[in-house]
mmCIF file of C-alpha atoms and ligand atoms in Angstrom:
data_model
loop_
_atom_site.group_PDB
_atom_site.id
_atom_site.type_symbol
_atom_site.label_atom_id
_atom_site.label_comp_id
_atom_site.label_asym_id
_atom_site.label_seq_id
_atom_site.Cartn_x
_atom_site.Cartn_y
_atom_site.Cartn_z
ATOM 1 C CA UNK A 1046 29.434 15.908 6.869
ATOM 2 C CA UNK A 1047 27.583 19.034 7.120
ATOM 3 C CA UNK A 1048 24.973 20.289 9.457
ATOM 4 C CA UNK A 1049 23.325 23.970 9.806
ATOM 5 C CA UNK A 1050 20.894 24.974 12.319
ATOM 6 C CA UNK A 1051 19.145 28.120 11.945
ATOM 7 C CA UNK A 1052 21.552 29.770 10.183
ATOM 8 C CA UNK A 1053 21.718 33.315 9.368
ATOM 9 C CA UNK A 1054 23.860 36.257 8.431
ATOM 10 C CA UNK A 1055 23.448 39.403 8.579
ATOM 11 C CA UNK A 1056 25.731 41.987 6.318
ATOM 12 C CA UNK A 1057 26.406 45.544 7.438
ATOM 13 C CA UNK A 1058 24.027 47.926 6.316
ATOM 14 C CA UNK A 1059 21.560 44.616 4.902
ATOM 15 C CA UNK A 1060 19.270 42.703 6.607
ATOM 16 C CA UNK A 1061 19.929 39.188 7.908
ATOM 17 C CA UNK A 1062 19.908 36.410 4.976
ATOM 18 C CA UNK A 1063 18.645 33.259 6.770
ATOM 19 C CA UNK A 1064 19.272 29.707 5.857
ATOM 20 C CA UNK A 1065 17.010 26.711 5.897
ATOM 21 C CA UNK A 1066 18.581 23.870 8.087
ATOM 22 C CA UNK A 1067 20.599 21.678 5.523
ATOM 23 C CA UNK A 1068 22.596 18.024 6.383
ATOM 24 C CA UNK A 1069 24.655 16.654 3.898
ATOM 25 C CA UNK A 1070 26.510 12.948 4.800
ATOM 26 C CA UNK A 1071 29.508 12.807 4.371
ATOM 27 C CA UNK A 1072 30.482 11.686 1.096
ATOM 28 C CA UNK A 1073 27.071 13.326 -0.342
ATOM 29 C CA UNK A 1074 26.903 15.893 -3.042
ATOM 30 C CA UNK A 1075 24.929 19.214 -2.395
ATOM 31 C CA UNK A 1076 23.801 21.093 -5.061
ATOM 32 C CA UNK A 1077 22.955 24.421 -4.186
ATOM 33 C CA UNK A 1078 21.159 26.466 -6.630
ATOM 34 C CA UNK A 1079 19.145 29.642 -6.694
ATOM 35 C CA UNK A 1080 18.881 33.146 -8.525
ATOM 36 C CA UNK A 1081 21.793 35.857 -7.951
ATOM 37 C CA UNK A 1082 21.925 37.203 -4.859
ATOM 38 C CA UNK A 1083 20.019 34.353 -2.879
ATOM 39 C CA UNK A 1084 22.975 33.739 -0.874
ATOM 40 C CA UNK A 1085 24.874 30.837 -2.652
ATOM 41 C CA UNK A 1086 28.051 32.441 -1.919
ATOM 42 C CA UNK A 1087 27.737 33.330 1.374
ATOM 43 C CA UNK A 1088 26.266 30.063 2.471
ATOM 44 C CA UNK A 1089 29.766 28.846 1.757
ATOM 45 C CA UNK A 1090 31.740 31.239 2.869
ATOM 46 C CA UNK A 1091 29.936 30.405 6.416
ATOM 47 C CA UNK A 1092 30.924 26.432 5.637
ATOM 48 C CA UNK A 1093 34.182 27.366 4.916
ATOM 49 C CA UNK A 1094 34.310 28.912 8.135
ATOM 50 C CA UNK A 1095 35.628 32.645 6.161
ATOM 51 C CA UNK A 1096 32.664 34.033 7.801
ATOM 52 C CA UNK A 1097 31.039 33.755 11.268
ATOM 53 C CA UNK A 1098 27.144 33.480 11.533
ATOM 54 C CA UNK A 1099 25.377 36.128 13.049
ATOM 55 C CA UNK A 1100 22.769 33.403 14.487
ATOM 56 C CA UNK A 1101 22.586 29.685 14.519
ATOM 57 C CA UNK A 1102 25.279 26.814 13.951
ATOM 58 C CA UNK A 1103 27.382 25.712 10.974
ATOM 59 C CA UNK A 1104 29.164 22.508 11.877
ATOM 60 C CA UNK A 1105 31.454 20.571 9.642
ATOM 61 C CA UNK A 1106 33.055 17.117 10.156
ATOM 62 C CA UNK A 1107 31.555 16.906 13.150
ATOM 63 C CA UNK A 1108 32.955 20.090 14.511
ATOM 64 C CA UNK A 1109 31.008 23.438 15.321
ATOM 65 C CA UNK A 1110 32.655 26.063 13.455
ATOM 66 C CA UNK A 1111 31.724 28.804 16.278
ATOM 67 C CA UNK A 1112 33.678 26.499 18.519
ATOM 68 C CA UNK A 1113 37.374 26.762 16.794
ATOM 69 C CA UNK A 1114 40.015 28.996 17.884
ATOM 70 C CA UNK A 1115 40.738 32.143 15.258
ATOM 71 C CA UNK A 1116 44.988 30.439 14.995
ATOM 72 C CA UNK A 1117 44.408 26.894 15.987
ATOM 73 C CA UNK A 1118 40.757 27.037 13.907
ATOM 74 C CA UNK A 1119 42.758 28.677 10.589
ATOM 75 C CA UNK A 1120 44.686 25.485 10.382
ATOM 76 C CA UNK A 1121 42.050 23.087 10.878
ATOM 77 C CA UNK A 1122 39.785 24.718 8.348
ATOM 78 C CA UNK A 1123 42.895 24.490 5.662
ATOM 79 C CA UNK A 1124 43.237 20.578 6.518
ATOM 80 C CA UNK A 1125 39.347 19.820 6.880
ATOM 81 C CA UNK A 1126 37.820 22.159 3.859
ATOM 82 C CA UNK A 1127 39.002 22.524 0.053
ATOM 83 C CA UNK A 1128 37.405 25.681 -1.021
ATOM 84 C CA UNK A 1129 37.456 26.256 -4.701
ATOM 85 C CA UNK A 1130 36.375 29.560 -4.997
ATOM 86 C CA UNK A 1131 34.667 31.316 -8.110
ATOM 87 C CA UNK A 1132 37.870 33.445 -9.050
ATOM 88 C CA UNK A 1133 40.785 30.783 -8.148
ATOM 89 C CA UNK A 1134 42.969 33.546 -6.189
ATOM 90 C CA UNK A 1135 46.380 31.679 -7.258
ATOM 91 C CA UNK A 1136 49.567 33.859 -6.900
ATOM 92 C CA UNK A 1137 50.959 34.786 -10.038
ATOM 93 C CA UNK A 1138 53.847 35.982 -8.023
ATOM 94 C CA UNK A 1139 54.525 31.944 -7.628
ATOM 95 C CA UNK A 1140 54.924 29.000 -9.744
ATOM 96 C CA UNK A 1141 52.074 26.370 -9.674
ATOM 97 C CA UNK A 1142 54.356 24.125 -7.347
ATOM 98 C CA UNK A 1143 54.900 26.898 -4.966
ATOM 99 C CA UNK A 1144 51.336 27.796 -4.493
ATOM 100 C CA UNK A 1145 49.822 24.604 -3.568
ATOM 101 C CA UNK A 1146 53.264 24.581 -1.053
ATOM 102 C CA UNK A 1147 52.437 27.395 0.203
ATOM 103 C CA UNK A 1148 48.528 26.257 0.843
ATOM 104 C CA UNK A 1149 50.513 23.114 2.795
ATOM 105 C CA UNK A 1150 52.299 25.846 5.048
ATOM 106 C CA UNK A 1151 49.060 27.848 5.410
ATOM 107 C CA UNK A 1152 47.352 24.592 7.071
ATOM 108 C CA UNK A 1153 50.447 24.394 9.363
ATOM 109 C CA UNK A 1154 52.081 21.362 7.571
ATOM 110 C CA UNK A 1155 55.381 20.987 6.299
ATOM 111 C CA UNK A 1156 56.036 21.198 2.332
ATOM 112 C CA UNK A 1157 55.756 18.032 0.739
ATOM 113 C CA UNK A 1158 56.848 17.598 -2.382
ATOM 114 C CA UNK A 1159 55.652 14.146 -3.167
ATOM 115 C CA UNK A 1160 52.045 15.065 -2.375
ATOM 116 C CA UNK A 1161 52.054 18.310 -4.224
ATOM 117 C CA UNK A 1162 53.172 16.292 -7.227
ATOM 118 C CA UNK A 1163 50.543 13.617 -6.832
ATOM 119 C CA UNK A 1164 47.977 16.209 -6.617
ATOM 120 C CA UNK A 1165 48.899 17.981 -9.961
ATOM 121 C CA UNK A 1166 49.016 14.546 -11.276
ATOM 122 C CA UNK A 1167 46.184 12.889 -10.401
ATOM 123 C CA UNK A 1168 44.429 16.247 -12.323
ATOM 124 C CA UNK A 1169 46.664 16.119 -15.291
ATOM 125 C CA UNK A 1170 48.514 18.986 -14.768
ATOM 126 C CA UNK A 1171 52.273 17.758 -13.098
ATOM 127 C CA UNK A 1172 53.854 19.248 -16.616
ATOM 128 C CA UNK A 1173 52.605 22.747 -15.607
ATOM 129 C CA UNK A 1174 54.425 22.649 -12.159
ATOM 130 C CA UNK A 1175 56.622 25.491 -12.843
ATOM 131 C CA UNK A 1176 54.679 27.637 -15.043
ATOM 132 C CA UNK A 1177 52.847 30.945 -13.494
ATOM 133 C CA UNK A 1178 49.233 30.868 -12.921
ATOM 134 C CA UNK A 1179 49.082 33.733 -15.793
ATOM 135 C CA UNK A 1180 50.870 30.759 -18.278
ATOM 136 C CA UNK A 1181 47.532 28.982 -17.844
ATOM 137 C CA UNK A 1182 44.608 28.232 -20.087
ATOM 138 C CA UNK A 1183 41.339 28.527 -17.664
ATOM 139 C CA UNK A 1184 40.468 24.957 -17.663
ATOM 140 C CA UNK A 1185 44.477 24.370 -16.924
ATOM 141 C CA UNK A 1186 43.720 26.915 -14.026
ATOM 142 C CA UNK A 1187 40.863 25.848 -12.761
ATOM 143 C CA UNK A 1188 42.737 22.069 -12.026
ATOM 144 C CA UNK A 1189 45.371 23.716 -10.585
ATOM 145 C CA UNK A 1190 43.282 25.226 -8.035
ATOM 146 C CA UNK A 1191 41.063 22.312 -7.465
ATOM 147 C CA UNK A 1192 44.359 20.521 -6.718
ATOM 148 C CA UNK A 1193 45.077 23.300 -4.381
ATOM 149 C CA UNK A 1194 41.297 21.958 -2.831
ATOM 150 C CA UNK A 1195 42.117 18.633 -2.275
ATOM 151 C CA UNK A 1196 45.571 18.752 -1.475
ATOM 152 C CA UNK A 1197 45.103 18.333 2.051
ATOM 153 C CA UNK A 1198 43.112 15.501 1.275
ATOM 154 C CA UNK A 1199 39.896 17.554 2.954
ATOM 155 C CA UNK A 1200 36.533 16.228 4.463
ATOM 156 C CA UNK A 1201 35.022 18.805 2.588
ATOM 157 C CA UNK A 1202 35.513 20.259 -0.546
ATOM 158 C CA UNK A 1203 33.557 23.491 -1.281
ATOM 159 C CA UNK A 1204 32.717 25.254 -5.100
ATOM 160 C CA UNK A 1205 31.544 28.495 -6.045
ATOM 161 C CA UNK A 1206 30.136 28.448 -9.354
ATOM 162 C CA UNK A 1207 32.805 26.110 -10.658
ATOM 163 C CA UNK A 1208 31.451 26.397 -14.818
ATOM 164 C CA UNK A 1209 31.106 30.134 -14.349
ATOM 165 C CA UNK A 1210 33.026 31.575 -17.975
ATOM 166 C CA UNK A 1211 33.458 27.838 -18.786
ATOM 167 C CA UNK A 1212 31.744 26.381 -22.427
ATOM 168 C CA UNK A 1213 29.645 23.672 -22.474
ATOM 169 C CA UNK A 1214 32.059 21.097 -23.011
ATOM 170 C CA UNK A 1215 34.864 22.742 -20.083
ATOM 171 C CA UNK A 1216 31.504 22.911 -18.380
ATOM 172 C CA UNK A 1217 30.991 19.297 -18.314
ATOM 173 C CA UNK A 1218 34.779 18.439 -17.492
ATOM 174 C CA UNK A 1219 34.717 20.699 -14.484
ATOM 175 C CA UNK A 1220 31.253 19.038 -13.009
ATOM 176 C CA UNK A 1221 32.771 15.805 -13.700
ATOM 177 C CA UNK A 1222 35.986 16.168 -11.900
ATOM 178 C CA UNK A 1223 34.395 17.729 -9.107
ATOM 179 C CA UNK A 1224 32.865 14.990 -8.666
ATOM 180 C CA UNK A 1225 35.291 12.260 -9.338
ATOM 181 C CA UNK A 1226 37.889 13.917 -7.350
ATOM 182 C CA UNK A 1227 35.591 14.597 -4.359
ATOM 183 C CA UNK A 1228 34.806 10.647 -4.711
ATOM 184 C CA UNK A 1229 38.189 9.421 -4.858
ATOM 185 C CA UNK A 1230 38.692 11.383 -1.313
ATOM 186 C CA UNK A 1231 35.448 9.962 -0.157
ATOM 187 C CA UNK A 1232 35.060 13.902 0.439
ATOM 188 C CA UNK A 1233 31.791 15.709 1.241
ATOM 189 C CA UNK A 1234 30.953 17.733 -2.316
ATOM 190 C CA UNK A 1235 29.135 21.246 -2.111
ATOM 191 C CA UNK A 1236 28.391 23.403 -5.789
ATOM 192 C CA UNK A 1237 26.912 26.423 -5.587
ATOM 193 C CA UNK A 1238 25.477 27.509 -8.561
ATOM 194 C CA UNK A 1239 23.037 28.986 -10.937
ATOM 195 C CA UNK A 1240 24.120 27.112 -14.282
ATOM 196 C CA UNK A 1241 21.774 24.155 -15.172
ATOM 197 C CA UNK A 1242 24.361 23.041 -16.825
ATOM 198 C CA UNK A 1243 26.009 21.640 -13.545
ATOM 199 C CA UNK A 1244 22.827 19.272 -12.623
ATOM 200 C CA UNK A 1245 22.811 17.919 -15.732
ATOM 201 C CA UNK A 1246 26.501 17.076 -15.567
ATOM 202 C CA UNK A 1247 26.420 15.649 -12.118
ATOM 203 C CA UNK A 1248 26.510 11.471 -12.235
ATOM 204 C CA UNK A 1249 22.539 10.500 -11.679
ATOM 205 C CA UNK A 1250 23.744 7.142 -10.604
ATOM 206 C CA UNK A 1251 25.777 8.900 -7.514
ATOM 207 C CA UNK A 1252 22.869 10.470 -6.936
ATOM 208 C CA UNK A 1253 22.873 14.279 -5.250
ATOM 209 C CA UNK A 1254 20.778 16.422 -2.781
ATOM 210 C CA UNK A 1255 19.635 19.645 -4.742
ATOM 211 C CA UNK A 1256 18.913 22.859 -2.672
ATOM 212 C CA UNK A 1257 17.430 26.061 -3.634
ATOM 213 C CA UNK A 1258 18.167 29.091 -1.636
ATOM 214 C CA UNK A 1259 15.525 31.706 -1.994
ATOM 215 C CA UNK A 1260 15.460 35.083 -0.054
ATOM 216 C CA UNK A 1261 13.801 34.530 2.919
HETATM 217 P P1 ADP B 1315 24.715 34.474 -4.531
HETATM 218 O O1 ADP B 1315 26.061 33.847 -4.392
HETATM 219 O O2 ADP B 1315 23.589 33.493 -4.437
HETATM 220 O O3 ADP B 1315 24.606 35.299 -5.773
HETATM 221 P P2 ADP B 1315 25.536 36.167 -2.312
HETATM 222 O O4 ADP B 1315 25.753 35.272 -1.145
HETATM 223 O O5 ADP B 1315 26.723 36.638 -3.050
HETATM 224 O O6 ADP B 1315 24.485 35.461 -3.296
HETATM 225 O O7 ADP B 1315 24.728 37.443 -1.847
HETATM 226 C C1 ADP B 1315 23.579 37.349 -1.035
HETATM 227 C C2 ADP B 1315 23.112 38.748 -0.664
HETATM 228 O O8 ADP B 1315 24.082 39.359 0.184
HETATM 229 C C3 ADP B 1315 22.912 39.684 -1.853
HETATM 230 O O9 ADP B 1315 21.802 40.485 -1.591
HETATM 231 C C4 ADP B 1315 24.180 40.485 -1.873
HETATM 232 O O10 ADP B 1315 23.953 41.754 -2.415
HETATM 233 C C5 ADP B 1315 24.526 40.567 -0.404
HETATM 234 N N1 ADP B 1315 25.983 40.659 -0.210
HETATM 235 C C6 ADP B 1315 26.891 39.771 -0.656
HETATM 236 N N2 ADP B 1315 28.132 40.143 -0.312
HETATM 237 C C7 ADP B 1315 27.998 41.327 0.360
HETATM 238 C C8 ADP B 1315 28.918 42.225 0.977
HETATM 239 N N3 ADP B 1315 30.239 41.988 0.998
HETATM 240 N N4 ADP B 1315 28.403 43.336 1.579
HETATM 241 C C9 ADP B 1315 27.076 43.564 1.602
HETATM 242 N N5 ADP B 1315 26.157 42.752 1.029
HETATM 243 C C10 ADP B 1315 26.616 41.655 0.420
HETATM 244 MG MG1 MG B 1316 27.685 33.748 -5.678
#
């Protein structure tokens, strides 16, 4: 579940982008479109708790964001939020396996093997395990890192133009195991995006809650 109230931020140097008040259940999709530059990204860089709002109140499972900790609140975020961001940021210093250990040990939990491997699995990639990042195709990448997302088995799972660079048919797969994987966790679901493609690939029968950001 997601809640903003009043939301805004404010960049150095730029004035404040404001948000309209958005809910999401938990377990609902959000689809959040709108041109470049209407705040798409940073909208979910303030869910995923990487920035802090320079008015209002961004709370997420239940818990206001402003209200965490900086140590304690790092942890929780890890555990409660999968952020798939647009470029995937895995280490190509480590092997597949090591960096979805070493997003375990960022969230304060011990390594576990056997989830890491389910993970990997349940996305079709187990095989790649021990391959670098840079060994990757991009759709072989992008499951890695969404495996990385929902390793912690989070509330929330956030995406930042997840078919960005993808073709029509990657396109498709990507939207679809968003959403299946998102479902599976009973997860809260949040694209931002500009590509039509991604509404068009999203189950109608689920059913989502669009959003356009404008400049406001
Ligand atoms: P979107 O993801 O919808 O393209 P962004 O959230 O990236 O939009 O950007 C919203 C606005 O904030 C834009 O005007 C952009 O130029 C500005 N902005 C984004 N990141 C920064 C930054 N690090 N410093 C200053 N301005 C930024
Ligand atoms: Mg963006």
């Amino acid at each position: 579940m997601i809640s903003t109230r009043q939301l805004a931020y404010g960049y150095a140097g730029g004035s404040a982008l404001r948000f309209e008040d958005i809910d999401v259940a938990q377990g609902g999709v959000l689809l959040l479109r709108g041109a470049s530059g209407a705040g798409k990204s940073t909208w979910l860089a303030l869910a995923a708790g990487l920035l802090a709002p320079t008015a209002g109140d961004i709370s997420v499972a239940g818990q206001s964001m402003q209200a965490l900790g900086k140590v304690a609140g790092d942890a929780w975020r890890a555990r409660t939020i999968g952020f798939l961001p647009q470029k995937l940021h895995l280490s190509d210093a480590l092997t597949v396996h090591a960096n979805l250990a070493m997003a375990q040990w960022a969230a304060g939990l011990p390594q576990d093997d056997p989830r890491i491997h389910e993970a990997l699995t349940a996305l079709g990639v187990d095989e790649l395990a021990q391959r670098k990042p840079s060994q990757l195709s991009g759709g072989q990448a992008q499951r890695v890192a969404l495996a990385r997302a929902v390793l912690m088995q989070p509330k929330v799972i956030l995406a930042d133009e997840p078919t960005a660079s993808l073709d029509d048919d990657a396109a498709a797969k990507a939207v679809q195991l968003l959403q299946t994987t998102a479902r599976r966790h009973g997860a809260t679901l949040v694209i931002a995006t500009h590509d039509a493609r991604v509404a068009a690939n999203l189950d109608s029968q689920i059913g989502f809650q669009p959003l356009s950001l404008r400049r406001q």
